[in-house]
Amino acid sequence: MERRTIGAATLEVGAVGLGCMPMSWAYSGSRQRGEESLRAVHRALDLGSTLLDTADMYGPFTNELLVGRVLKERRAEAFVSTKVGLLVGEQHIVANGRPGYVKRACDASLRRLQTDVIDLYQLHRADPEVPVEETWGAMAELVRAGKVRALGLCAVGARAGRRPGARLHDTTIRQLERVQQVFPVSAVQAELSVWSPEALDVLLPWCAARGVGFLAAMPLGNGFLTGTLTPGEGFERDDLRARHPRFTAEMMAANQPIVATLRRVAHRHGPSVTPSQVALAWILTQGPHVVPVPGTKQERWVSQNTTAAALRLSPEDLAELATAPVAQGSWD
Ligand SMILES: NC(=O)c1ccc[n+]([C@@H]2O[C@H](COP(=O)([O-])OP(=O)(O)OC[C@H]3O[C@@H](n4cnc5c(N)ncnc54)[C@H](OP(=O)(O)O)[C@@H]3O)[C@@H](O)[C@H]2O)c1
């Protein structure tokens, strides 16, 4: 698989990563499919998809434990990125950016991941109660201590229930400018997909201008852009899509023309090419610093998604994708 660099020339990863979140969090049925998930992670490494994206809060904790079982055997083949700063409470998810907490959380992640170094340590959300420089300073100390190789910042939905958009990205840029004064940012992670392209306006150019990598979260629109979901199909209560405004039957029907556009482009490349592969290939055309992290717990989807790295979209394909309608359904 093509390789891409995240932030610095020494941080090299396969062009398509693996989002491990659906193996333990956010999607219904996640918790029952551990063995299948393990096979999916192994398959990713077999195919050169080296970036494994997890977080301490996924599960909570079980996602790192799962990734750790693979790292124990294949650490040298993997690039592990995890996250700190969010805690799953009884009622709510809360931010904690206190320096002492961050250092303890890192040690706990290292234990769960069965490794002595995390390749990319990302701040999941800034804590409104703690100046971001203080949190970032603690993370920088972890780099100096050799526990972490590089730092990243996530910008996915600043407040629960809000989609990222112009306001979130303005806030993120201000945060990025502040933390850059403390220690270099190697990567930014934010939502980017054919139906959520807002990051192209400000965040991607900011990263490109500074040699910062960009991890595209939710690159398949939480599964919608794969074309495998049918409008009206119900989601269980523990599935994030049960509350997501774009996943009501009405909005799923209204957004079908976006999938149809992906499908038309896919057919141009042959009968076996899928909308998912086109959606990922589109992200890869947005810059050499961009790495999509499609989430899945299924080996078959890992195989399909990694193949997207070899799909070359033509100017005609890109022009057609640019005509896809703006997605309907918003958190606001
Ligand atoms: N930093 C943050 O705050 C943040 C927030 C959200 C996500 N993320 C990261 O981004 C990653 C990706 O986001 P995501 O997993 O929510 O959304 P996604 O990648 O857009 O979509 C995941 C969904 O698509 C399905 N899928 C994947 N490949 C498929 C294929 N080829 N054909 C059909 N269905 C397919 C998966 O099904 P199965 O699960 O059944 O395989 C899953 O339901 C996460 O794993 C996480 O690492 C980060």
Short mmCIF file of C-alpha atoms in Angstrom, two decimals, residues 18-191:
data_model
loop_
_atom_site.label_atom_id
_atom_site.label_comp_id
_atom_site.label_asym_id
_atom_site.label_seq_id
_atom_site.Cartn_x
_atom_site.Cartn_y
_atom_site.Cartn_z
CA LEU A 18 -8.13 1.49 10.47
CA GLY A 19 -10.60 3.11 12.85
CA CYS A 20 -11.06 0.63 15.70
CA MET A 21 -13.97 2.44 17.40
CA PRO A 22 -16.80 0.28 15.93
CA MET A 23 -15.18 -2.78 17.52
CA SER A 24 -16.19 -1.60 21.01
CA TRP A 25 -18.17 1.63 20.88
CA ALA A 26 -20.82 3.73 19.17
CA TYR A 27 -22.36 1.05 16.96
CA SER A 28 -24.83 -1.62 18.09
CA GLY A 29 -23.53 -5.15 18.45
CA SER A 30 -19.94 -3.90 18.83
CA ARG A 31 -19.27 -5.58 22.14
CA GLN A 32 -20.14 -9.10 21.03
CA ARG A 33 -17.76 -9.38 18.13
CA GLY A 34 -14.30 -9.46 19.71
CA GLU A 35 -12.81 -12.37 17.76
CA GLU A 36 -14.03 -10.97 14.47
CA SER A 37 -12.55 -7.60 15.42
CA LEU A 38 -9.19 -9.18 16.17
CA ARG A 39 -9.16 -10.78 12.73
CA ALA A 40 -9.98 -7.38 11.22
CA VAL A 41 -6.99 -5.73 12.92
CA HIS A 42 -4.67 -8.54 11.81
CA ARG A 43 -6.01 -8.26 8.26
CA ALA A 44 -5.30 -4.52 8.25
CA LEU A 45 -1.66 -5.11 9.21
CA ASP A 46 -1.35 -7.90 6.64
CA LEU A 47 -2.46 -5.41 3.97
CA GLY A 48 -0.15 -2.59 5.07
CA SER A 49 -2.89 -0.57 6.76
CA THR A 50 -0.64 0.23 9.69
CA LEU A 51 -2.39 3.11 11.47
CA LEU A 52 -4.66 1.71 14.18
CA ASP A 53 -6.79 4.48 15.67
CA THR A 54 -8.25 3.88 19.12
CA ALA A 55 -9.00 5.85 22.32
CA ASP A 56 -9.09 5.10 26.02
CA MET A 57 -12.78 6.03 26.16
CA TYR A 58 -13.87 3.51 23.48
CA GLY A 59 -15.49 0.74 25.48
CA PRO A 60 -14.40 2.42 27.78
CA PHE A 61 -10.93 0.85 27.79
CA THR A 62 -11.87 -2.39 26.00
CA ASN A 63 -10.90 -1.05 22.57
CA GLU A 64 -7.33 -0.40 23.70
CA LEU A 65 -7.25 -3.85 25.32
CA LEU A 66 -8.30 -5.40 22.02
CA VAL A 67 -5.72 -3.47 20.01
CA GLY A 68 -3.15 -4.40 22.67
CA ARG A 69 -3.71 -8.10 21.99
CA VAL A 70 -2.57 -7.55 18.41
CA LEU A 71 0.26 -5.17 19.32
CA LYS A 72 1.66 -7.76 21.71
CA GLU A 73 2.42 -9.92 18.67
CA ARG A 74 2.96 -7.35 15.91
CA ARG A 75 4.10 -4.06 17.48
CA ALA A 76 6.77 -3.38 14.85
CA GLU A 77 4.24 -3.51 12.00
CA ALA A 78 1.75 -1.10 13.56
CA PHE A 79 1.42 2.64 14.11
CA VAL A 80 -0.78 3.09 17.15
CA SER A 81 -2.73 6.28 17.70
CA THR A 82 -4.83 6.67 20.80
CA LYS A 83 -6.57 9.53 22.61
CA VAL A 84 -6.84 11.07 26.04
CA GLY A 85 -9.06 13.65 27.67
CA LEU A 86 -12.57 12.18 27.76
CA LEU A 87 -14.03 10.08 30.55
CA VAL A 88 -17.20 8.04 30.40
CA GLY A 89 -19.25 8.88 33.49
CA GLU A 90 -22.51 7.44 34.78
CA GLN A 91 -24.60 10.00 32.93
CA HIS A 92 -22.31 11.96 30.67
CA ILE A 93 -18.97 11.97 28.92
CA VAL A 94 -16.75 14.54 30.62
CA ALA A 95 -13.48 16.18 29.64
CA ASN A 96 -10.41 15.96 31.87
CA GLY A 97 -7.32 17.83 30.74
CA ARG A 98 -5.56 18.13 34.07
CA PRO A 99 -1.83 17.42 33.68
CA GLY A 100 -1.67 14.81 36.45
CA TYR A 101 -4.63 12.95 34.99
CA VAL A 102 -3.15 13.01 31.47
CA LYS A 103 0.09 11.43 32.68
CA ARG A 104 -1.73 8.69 34.60
CA ALA A 105 -4.03 8.03 31.65
CA CYS A 106 -1.05 7.62 29.36
CA ASP A 107 0.53 5.01 31.64
CA ALA A 108 -2.80 3.16 31.73
CA SER A 109 -3.09 3.27 27.91
CA LEU A 110 0.45 1.93 27.55
CA ARG A 111 -0.44 -1.00 29.82
CA ARG A 112 -3.65 -1.79 27.96
CA LEU A 113 -1.96 -1.49 24.58
CA GLN A 114 0.89 -3.75 25.76
CA THR A 115 3.51 -1.41 24.39
CA ASP A 116 6.13 0.96 25.78
CA VAL A 117 5.45 3.78 23.33
CA ILE A 118 2.38 5.33 21.67
CA ASP A 119 3.11 6.60 18.15
CA LEU A 120 0.50 9.37 18.15
CA TYR A 121 -1.15 10.64 21.35
CA GLN A 122 -4.19 12.78 20.62
CA LEU A 123 -6.10 15.19 22.79
CA HIS A 124 -9.66 13.91 22.36
CA ARG A 125 -11.30 17.16 23.53
CA ALA A 126 -9.90 20.22 25.27
CA ASP A 127 -11.13 20.57 28.86
CA PRO A 128 -12.97 23.92 29.23
CA GLU A 129 -11.78 24.06 32.88
CA VAL A 130 -8.06 23.75 32.03
CA PRO A 131 -6.01 26.03 29.74
CA VAL A 132 -5.19 23.88 26.73
CA GLU A 133 -1.50 24.85 27.03
CA GLU A 134 -1.37 23.06 30.41
CA THR A 135 -2.84 19.85 29.03
CA TRP A 136 -0.59 20.03 25.97
CA GLY A 137 2.42 20.73 28.16
CA ALA A 138 1.77 17.48 30.05
CA MET A 139 1.48 15.64 26.75
CA ALA A 140 4.78 17.17 25.61
CA GLU A 141 6.42 15.85 28.76
CA LEU A 142 5.26 12.39 27.76
CA VAL A 143 7.13 12.80 24.47
CA ARG A 144 10.26 13.89 26.35
CA ALA A 145 9.88 10.85 28.63
CA GLY A 146 9.83 8.56 25.57
CA LYS A 147 6.29 7.30 26.24
CA VAL A 148 4.81 9.01 23.19
CA ARG A 149 6.35 9.79 19.79
CA ALA A 150 4.10 12.60 18.53
CA LEU A 151 1.05 14.66 19.50
CA GLY A 152 -2.29 15.20 17.78
CA LEU A 153 -5.46 17.19 18.39
CA CYS A 154 -8.99 16.03 17.64
CA ALA A 155 -11.71 18.36 16.43
CA VAL A 156 -14.82 16.23 16.18
CA GLY A 157 -17.97 17.89 17.53
CA ALA A 158 -16.89 20.45 20.11
CA ARG A 159 -20.02 19.90 22.15
CA ALA A 160 -22.05 16.72 22.38
CA GLY A 161 -24.78 16.78 19.80
CA ARG A 162 -23.12 19.26 17.43
CA ARG A 163 -21.69 18.47 14.07
CA PRO A 164 -18.39 20.05 13.17
CA GLY A 165 -18.73 23.09 10.98
CA ALA A 166 -17.24 26.49 10.46
CA ARG A 167 -17.54 27.50 14.13
CA LEU A 168 -15.89 24.35 15.43
CA HIS A 169 -13.06 24.72 12.96
CA ASP A 170 -12.44 28.35 13.91
CA THR A 171 -12.20 27.27 17.56
CA THR A 172 -9.87 24.46 16.59
CA ILE A 173 -7.54 26.78 14.68
CA ARG A 174 -7.28 29.02 17.75
CA GLN A 175 -6.49 25.97 19.90
CA LEU A 176 -3.94 24.74 17.38
CA GLU A 177 -2.18 28.11 17.32
CA ARG A 178 -2.00 28.06 21.12
CA VAL A 179 -0.65 24.52 21.50
CA GLN A 180 1.87 25.01 18.68
CA GLN A 181 3.57 27.57 20.97
CA VAL A 182 4.12 24.77 23.50
CA PHE A 183 5.02 21.74 21.38
CA PRO A 184 4.58 20.89 17.67
CA VAL A 185 1.32 19.36 16.50
CA SER A 186 1.93 16.32 14.29
CA ALA A 187 -1.66 15.55 13.34
CA VAL A 188 -5.20 16.88 13.46
CA GLN A 189 -8.13 14.47 13.46
CA ALA A 190 -11.53 15.70 12.29
CA GLU A 191 -14.52 14.50 10.34
#
